[in-house]
Short mmCIF file of C-alpha atoms in Angstrom, two decimals:
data_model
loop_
_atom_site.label_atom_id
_atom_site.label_comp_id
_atom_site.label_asym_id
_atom_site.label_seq_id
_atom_site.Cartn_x
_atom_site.Cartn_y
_atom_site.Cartn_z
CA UNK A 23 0.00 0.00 0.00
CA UNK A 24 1.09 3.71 -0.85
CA UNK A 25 2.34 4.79 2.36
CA UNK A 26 1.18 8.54 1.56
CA UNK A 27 -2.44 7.07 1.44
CA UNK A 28 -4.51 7.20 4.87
CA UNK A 29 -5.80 3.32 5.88
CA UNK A 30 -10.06 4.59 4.89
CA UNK A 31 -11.49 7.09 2.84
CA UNK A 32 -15.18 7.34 1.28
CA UNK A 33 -15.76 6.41 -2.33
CA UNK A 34 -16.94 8.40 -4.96
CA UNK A 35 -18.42 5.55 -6.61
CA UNK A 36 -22.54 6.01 -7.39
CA UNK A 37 -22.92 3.30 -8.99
CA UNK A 38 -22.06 0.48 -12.19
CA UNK A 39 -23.96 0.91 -15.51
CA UNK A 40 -24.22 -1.46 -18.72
CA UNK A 41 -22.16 -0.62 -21.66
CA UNK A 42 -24.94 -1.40 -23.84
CA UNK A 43 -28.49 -0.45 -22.33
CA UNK A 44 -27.23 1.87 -19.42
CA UNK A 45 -28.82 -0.36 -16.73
CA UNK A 46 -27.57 0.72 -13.29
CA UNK A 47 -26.16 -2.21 -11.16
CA UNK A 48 -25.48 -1.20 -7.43
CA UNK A 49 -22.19 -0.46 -6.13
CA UNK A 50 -20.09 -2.04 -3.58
CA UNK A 51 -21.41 -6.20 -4.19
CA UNK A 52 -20.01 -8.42 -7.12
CA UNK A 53 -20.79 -8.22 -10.11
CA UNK A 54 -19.72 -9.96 -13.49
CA UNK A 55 -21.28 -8.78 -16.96
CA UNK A 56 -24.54 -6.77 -17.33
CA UNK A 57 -28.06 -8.80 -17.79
CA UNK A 58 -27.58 -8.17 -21.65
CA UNK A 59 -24.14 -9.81 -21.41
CA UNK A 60 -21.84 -6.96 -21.92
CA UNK A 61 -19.48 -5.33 -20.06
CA UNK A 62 -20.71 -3.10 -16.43
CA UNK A 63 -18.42 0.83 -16.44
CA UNK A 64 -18.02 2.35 -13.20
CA UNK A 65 -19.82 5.60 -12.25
CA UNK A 66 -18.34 8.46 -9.96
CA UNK A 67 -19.84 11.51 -8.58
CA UNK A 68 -17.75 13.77 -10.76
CA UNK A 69 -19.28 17.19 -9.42
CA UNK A 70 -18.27 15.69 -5.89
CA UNK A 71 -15.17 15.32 -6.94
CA UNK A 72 -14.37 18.46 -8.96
CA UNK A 73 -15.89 20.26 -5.61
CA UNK A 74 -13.17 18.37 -2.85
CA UNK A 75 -10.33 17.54 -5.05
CA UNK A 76 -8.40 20.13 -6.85
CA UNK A 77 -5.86 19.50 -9.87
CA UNK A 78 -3.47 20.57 -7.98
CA UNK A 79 -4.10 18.50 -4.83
CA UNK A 80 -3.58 15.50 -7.76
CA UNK A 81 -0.01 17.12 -9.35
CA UNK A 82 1.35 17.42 -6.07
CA UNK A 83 1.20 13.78 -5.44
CA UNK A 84 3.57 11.43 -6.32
CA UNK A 85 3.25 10.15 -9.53
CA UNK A 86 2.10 7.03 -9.18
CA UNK A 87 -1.12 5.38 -10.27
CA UNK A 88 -2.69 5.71 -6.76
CA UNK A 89 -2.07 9.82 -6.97
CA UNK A 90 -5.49 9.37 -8.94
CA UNK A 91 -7.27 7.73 -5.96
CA UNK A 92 -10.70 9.95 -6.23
CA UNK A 93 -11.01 8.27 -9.78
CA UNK A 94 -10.57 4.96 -8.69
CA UNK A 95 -12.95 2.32 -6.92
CA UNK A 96 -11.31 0.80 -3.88
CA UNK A 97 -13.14 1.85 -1.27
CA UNK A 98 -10.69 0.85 1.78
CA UNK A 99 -7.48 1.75 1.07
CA UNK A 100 -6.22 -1.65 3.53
CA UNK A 101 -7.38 -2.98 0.37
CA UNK A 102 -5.12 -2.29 -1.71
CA UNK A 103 -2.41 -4.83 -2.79
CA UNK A 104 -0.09 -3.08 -4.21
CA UNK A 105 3.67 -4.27 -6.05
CA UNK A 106 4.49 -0.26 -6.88
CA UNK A 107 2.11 0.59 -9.93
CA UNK A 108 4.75 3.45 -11.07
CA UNK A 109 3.81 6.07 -13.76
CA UNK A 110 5.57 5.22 -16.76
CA UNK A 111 7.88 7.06 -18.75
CA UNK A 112 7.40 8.98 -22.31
CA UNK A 113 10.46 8.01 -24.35
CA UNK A 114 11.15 9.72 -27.58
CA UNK A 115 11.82 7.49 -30.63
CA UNK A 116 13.27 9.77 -33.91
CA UNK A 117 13.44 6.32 -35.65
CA UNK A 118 9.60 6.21 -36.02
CA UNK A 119 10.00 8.81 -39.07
CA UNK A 120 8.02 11.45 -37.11
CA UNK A 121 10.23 13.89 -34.22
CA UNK A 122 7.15 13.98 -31.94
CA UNK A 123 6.70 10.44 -31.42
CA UNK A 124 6.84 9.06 -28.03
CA UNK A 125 6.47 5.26 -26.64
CA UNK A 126 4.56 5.42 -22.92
CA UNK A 127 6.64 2.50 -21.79
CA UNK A 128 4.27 0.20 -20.07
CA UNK A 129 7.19 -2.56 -19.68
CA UNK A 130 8.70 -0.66 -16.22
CA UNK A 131 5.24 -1.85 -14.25
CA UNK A 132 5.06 -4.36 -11.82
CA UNK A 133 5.16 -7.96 -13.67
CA UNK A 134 6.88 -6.09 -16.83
CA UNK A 135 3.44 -5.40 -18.27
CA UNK A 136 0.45 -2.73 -18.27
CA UNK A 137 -1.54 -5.52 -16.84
CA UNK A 138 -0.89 -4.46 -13.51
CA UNK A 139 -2.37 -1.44 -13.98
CA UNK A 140 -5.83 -3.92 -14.46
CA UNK A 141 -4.92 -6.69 -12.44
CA UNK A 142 -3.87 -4.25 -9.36
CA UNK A 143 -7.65 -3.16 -9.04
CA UNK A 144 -9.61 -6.01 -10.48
CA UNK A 145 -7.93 -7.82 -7.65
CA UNK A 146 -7.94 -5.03 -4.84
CA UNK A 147 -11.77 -5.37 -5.78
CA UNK A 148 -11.91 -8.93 -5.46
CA UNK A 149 -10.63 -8.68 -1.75
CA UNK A 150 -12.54 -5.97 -0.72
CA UNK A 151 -15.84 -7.93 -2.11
CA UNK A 152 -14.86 -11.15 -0.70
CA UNK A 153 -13.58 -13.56 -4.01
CA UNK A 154 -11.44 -16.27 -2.58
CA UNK A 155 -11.10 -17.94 -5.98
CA UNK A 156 -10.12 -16.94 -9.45
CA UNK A 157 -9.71 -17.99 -12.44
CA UNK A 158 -8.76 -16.30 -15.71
CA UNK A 159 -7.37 -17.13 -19.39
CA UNK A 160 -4.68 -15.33 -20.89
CA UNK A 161 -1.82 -14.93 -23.57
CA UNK A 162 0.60 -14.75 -20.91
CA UNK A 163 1.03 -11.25 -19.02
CA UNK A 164 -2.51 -11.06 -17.83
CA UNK A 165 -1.80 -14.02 -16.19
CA UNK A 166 1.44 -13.08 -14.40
CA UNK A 167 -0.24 -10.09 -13.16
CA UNK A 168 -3.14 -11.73 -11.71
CA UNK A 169 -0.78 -14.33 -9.99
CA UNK A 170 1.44 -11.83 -8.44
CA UNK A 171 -1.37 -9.86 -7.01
CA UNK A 172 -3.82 -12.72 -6.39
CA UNK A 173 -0.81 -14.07 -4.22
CA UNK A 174 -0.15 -11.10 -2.36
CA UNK A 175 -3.06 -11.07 -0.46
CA UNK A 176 -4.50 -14.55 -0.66
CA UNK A 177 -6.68 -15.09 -3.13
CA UNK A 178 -6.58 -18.19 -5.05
CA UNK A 179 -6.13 -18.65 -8.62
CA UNK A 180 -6.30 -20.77 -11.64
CA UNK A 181 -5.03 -19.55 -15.14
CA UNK A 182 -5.33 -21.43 -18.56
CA UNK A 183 -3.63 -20.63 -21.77
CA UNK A 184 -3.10 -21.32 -24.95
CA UNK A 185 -0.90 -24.07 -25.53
CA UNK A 186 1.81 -21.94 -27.68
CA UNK A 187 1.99 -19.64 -24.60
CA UNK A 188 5.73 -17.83 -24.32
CA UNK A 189 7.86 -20.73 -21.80
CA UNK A 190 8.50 -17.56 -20.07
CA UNK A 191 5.38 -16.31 -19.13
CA UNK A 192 4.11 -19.92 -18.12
CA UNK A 193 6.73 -20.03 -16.01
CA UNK A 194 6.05 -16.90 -14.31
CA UNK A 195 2.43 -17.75 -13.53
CA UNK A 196 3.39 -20.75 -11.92
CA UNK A 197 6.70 -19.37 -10.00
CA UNK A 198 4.05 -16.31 -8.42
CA UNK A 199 1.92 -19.06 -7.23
CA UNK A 200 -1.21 -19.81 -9.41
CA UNK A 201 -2.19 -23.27 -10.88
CA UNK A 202 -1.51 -22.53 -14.54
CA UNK A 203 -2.77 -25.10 -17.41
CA UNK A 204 -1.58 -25.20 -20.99
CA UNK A 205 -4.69 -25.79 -23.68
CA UNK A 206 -4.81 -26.66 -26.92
CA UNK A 207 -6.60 -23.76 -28.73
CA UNK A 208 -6.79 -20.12 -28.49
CA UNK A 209 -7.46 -17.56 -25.29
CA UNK A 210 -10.82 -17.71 -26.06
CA UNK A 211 -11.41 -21.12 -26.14
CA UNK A 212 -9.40 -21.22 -22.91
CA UNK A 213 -12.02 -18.07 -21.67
CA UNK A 214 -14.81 -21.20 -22.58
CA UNK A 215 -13.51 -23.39 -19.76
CA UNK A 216 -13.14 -20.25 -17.20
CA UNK A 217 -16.98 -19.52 -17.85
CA UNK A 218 -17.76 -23.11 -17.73
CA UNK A 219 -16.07 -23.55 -14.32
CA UNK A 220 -17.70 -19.69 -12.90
CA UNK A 221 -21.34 -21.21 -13.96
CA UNK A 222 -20.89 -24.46 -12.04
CA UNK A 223 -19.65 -21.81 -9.13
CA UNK A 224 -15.93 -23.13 -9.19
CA UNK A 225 -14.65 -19.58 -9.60
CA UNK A 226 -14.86 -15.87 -10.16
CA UNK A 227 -14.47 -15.52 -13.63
CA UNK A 228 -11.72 -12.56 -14.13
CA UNK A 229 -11.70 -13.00 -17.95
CA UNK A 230 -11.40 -9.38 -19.88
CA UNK A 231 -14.31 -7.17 -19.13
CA UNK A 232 -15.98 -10.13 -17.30
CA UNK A 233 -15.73 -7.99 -14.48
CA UNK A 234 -15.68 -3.92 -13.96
CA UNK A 235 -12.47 -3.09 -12.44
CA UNK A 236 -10.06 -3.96 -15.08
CA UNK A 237 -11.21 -1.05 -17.26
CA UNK A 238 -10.15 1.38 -14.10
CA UNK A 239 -7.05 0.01 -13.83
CA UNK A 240 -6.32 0.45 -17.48
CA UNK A 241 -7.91 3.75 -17.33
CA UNK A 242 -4.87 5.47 -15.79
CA UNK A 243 -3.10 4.98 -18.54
CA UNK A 244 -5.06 8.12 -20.10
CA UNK A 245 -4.96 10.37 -16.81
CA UNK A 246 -1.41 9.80 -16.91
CA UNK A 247 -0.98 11.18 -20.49
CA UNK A 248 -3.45 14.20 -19.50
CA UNK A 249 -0.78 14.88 -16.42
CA UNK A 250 2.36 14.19 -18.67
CA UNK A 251 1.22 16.70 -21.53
CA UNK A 252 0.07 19.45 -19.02
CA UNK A 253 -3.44 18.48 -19.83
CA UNK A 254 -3.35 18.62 -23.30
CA UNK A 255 -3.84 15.51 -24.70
CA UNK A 256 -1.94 14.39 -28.05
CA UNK A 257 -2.89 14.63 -31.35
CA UNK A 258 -2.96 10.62 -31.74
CA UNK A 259 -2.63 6.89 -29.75
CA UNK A 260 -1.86 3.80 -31.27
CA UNK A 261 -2.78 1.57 -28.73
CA UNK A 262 -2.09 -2.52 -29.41
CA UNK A 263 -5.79 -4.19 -29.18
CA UNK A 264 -6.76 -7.37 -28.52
CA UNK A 265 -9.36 -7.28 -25.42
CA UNK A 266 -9.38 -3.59 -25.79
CA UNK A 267 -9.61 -2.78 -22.08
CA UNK A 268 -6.88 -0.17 -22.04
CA UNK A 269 -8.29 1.86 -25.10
CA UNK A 270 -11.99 1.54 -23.74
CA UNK A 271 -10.42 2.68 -19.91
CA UNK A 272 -8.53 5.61 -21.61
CA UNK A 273 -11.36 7.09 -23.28
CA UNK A 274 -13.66 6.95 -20.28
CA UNK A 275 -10.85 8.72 -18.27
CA UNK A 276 -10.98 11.28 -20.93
CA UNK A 277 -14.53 12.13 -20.92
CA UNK A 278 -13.92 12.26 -16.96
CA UNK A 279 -11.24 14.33 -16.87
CA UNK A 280 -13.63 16.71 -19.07
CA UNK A 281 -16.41 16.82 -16.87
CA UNK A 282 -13.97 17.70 -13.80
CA UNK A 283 -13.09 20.35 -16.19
CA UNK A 284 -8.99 19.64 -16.33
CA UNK A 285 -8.92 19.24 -19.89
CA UNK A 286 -11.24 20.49 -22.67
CA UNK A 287 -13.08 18.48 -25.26
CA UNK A 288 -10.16 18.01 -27.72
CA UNK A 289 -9.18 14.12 -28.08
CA UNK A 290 -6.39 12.58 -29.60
CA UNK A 291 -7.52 10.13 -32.69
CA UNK A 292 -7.49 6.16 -31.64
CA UNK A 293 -5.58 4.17 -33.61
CA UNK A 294 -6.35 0.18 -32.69
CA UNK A 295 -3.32 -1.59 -33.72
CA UNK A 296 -4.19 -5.53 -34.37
CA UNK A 297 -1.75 -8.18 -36.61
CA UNK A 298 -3.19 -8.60 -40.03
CA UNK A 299 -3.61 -12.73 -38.55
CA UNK A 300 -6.06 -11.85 -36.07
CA UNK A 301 -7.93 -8.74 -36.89
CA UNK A 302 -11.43 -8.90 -35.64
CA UNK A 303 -11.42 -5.22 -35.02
CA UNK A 304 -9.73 -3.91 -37.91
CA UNK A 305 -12.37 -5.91 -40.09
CA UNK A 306 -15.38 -4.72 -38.36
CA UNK A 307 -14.21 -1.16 -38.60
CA UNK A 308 -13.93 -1.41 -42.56
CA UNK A 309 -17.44 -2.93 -42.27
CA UNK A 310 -18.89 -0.21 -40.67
CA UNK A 311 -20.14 -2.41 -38.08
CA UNK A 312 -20.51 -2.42 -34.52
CA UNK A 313 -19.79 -5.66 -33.23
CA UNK A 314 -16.42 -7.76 -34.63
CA UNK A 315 -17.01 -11.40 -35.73
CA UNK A 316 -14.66 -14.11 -33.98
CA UNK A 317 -11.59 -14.31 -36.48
CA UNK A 318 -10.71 -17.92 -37.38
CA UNK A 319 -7.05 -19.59 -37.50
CA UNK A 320 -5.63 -16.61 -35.52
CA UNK A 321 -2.18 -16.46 -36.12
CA UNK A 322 0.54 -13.84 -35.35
CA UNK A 323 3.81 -13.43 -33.16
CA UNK A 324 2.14 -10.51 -31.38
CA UNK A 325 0.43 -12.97 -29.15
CA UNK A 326 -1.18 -10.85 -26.48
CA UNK A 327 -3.17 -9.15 -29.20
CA UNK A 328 -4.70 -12.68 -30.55
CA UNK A 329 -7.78 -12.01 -29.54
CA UNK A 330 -10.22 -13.71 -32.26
CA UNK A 331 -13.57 -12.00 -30.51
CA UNK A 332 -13.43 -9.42 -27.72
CA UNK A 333 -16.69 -8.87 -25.31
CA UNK A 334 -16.31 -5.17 -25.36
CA UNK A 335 -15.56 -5.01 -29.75
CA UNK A 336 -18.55 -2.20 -29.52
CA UNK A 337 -16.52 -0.29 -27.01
CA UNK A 338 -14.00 -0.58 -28.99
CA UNK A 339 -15.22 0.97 -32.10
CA UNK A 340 -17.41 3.43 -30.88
CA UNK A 341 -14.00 5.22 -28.98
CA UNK A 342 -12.67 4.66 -32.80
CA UNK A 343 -14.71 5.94 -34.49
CA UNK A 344 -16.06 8.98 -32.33
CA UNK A 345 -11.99 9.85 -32.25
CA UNK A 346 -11.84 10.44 -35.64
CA UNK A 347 -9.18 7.13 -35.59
CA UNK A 348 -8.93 3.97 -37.23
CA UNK A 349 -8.66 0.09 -37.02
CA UNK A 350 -5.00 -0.78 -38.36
CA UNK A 351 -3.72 -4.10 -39.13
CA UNK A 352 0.13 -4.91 -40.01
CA UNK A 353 1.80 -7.95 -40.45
CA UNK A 354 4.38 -10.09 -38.42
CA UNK A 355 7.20 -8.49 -41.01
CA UNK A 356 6.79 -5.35 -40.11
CA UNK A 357 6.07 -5.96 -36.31
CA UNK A 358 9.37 -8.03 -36.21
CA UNK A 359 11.39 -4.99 -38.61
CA UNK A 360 10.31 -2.27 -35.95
CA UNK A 361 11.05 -4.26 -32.91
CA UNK A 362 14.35 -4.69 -34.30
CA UNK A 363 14.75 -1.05 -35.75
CA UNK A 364 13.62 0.39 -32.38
CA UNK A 365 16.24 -1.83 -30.36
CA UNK A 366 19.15 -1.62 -32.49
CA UNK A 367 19.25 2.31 -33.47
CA UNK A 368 17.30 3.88 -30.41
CA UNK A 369 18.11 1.15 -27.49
CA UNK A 370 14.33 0.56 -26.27
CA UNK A 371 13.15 -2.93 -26.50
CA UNK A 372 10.06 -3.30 -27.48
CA UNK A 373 7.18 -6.21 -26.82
CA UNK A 374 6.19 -7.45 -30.22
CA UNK A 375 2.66 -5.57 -29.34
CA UNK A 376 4.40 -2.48 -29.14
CA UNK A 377 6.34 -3.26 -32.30
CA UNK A 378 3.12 -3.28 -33.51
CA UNK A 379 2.00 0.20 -32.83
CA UNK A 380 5.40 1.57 -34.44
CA UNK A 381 4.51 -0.57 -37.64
CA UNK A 382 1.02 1.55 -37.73
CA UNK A 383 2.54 4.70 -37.20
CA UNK A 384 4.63 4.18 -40.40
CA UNK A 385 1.65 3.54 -42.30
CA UNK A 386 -0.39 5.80 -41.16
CA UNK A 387 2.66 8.61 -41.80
CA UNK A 388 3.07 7.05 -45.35
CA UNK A 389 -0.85 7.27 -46.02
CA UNK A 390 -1.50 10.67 -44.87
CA UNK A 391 -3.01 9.42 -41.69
CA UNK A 392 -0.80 11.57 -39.51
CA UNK A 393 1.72 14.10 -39.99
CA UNK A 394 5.36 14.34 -38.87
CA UNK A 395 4.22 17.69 -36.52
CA UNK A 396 1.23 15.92 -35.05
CA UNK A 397 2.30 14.74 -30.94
CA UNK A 398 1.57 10.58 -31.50
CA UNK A 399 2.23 8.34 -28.65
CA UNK A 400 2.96 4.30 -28.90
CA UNK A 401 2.16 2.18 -26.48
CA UNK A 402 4.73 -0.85 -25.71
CA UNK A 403 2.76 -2.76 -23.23
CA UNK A 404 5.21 -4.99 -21.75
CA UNK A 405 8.95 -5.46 -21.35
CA UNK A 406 10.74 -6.98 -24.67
CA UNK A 407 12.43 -9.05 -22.02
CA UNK A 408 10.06 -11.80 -21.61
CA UNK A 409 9.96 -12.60 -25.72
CA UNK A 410 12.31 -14.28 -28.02
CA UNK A 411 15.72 -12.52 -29.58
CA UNK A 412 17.57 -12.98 -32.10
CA UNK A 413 20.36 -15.72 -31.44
CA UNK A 414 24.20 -14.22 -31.27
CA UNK A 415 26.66 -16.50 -31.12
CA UNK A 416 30.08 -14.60 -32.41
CA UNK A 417 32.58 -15.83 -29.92
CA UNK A 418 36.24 -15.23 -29.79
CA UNK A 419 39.32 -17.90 -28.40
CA UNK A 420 40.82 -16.09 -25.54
CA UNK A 421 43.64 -18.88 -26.57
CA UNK A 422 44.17 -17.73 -30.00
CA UNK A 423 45.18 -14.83 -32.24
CA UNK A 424 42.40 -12.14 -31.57
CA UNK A 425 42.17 -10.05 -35.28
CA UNK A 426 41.64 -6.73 -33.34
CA UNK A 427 40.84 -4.87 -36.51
CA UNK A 428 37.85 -7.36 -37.35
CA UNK A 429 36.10 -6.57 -33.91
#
């Protein structure tokens, strides 16, 4: 727990509300999706809050994710089970072909991922509503998260993923103390067995959206940029989409912030960046519809964006489409040449996912989408650590004649 945070404080949550139908749902008891099926948002007494909290009461906090504790839904602050949810840094990239393009480096959180910034309240929610079991599916770093935190305070939890699941990452879940289980098919067919289990009430199912609290989590990520641009908001975000949570949480914290009246109604355009192997979203869009189809033989090395159907897809596009944005798809080429790029002539490491977003800015710079002056931020999600490299085995014979000049 923040030590700068006193152990109670009163909520400023009113209430939860459908996505879809705007059914309220009351606060403060367990809930899962809406009675339609569809994801519940959490509601705040904004003018309560513009009234008793100041910006500037919130920029002289430290900057971490808890600084925005009036926008957030734990109600005791004992709650909390914390690993150090840090804000991230903005880290300038001139290799992207644009000089005001900046990756928010999600990769320094707890775990190595932005799932933390999820997992962190989902499960801070969980305790303080009483779930002693969980269980979840996941690509990988969802699943890491949710172990680390479930741990910390007790909960227990059950994770299944897809059988091609990084070594690393299954190891992870396992070494932070959850039951993990490899299965042979994709994260939604692995979200099939978590439902399965929640109906026969084995578990709490903590699949994406499934409950309300991940979206909160994920919506710091867009008070943070509002803080970090002096509450002006960039001109675009490529965000890497699979669930969508974080794109969905960052435009909700953007209409907030403009009802508390610390920004204005200007919005950066939303770019949702999928692989051209599994691009439910990206299809839809082109469609002009609302709701994404499940994409078939999902394929790409960008696995925590191989999402072949996502509960929240209208979310999704409605933020997309109200931004003035697009639904971008490029392929594992061009994720694999930025990811490379990136590391070798600017020293970041990206996550394939975030190699992804720097493959959409190029097209969108080469079709006119954006412009070299335009303020565009990429999101890497996670650390490039935990993914495969590029073998390099040059070695040199500390016994033998060393050809200096050759090094």
């Amino acid at each position: 727990m923040n030590p700068n945070l006193s152990t109670d404080r009163a909520t400023f949550v009113t209430h939860l509300e459908c996505s879809m139908t705007g059914e309220r749902f009351e606060a403060d008891r367990l809930h899962g999706l809406s009675n339609v099926g569809r994801p519940l948002l959490v509601r705040y007494d904004l003018d309560m809050v513009r009234a008793t909290t100041p910006r500037a009461l919130v920029e002289a906090r430290p900057t971490d994710l808890w600084r925005w504790r009036e926008l957030l839904p734990v109600r005791h602050t004992d709650n909390i089970v914390s690993l150090g949810e840090i804000e991230t840094p903005l880290i300038p990239i001139p290799v992207a072909g644009g000089p005001r393009v900046l990756v928010k480096d999600e990769g320094r959180l707890p775990t190595g991922s932005f799932k933390a910034r999820g997992l962190v309240m989902a499960v801070s929610m969980a305790k303080e509503l009483g779930v002693k079991r969980i269980a979840m599916p996941t690509n990988g770093n969802a699943g890491a998260a949710l172990a680390a935190y479930a741990t910390r305070c007790g909960i227990e939890t059950i994770v299944f993923c897809p059988d091609d699941t990084p070594e690393i990452n299954v190891r992870e879940i396992a070494l932070q103390g959850a039951r993990v289980y490899r299965v042979n098919g994709l994260i939604d067919d692995c979200g099939a067995i978590v439902a399965k289990g929640a109906a026969e009430g084995r578990w709490f199912d903590f699949s994406t959206l499934k409950e309300p609290y991940r979206i909160e989590g994920k919506k710091t990520m867009g008070l943070e940029l509002a803080a970090q641009f002096h509450w002006k908001l960039p001109d675009a975000i490529f965000y890497p989409t699979g669930g969508g949570t974080g794109l969905i949480g960052m435009w909700k914290a953007f209409d907030e912030l403009e009802k508390l009246g610390w920004i204005g109604p200007e919005r950066p355009r939303m770019y949702a960046v999928q692989s051209s192997g599994c691009a439910p979203i990206v299809r839809a869009f082109e469609a002009g519809e609302e709701h994404a189809e499940r994409w078939e033989d999902a394929a790409t090395i960008a696995a925590g964006i191989r999402v072949p159907r996502a509960v929240g897809d209208f979310l999704i596009l409605r933020a997309v489409r109200e931004s003035g944005g697009k639904a971008l798809a490029v392929g594992d080429p061009a994720i694999i040449k930025a990811v490379e790029q990136c590391a070798r002539k600017e020293g970041l490491l990206l996550c394939p996912e975030g190699g992804a977003t720097l493959a959409a800015y190029r097209q969108a710079l080469n079709t006119g989408l954006v412009d070299e002056d335009e303020t565009a931020v990429l999101f890497n999600c996670a650390t490039g650590l935990k993914y495969p490299m590029p073998a390099a085995n040059d070695a040199i014979d500390k016994d033998g004649l060393i050809d200096f000049d050759s090094l």
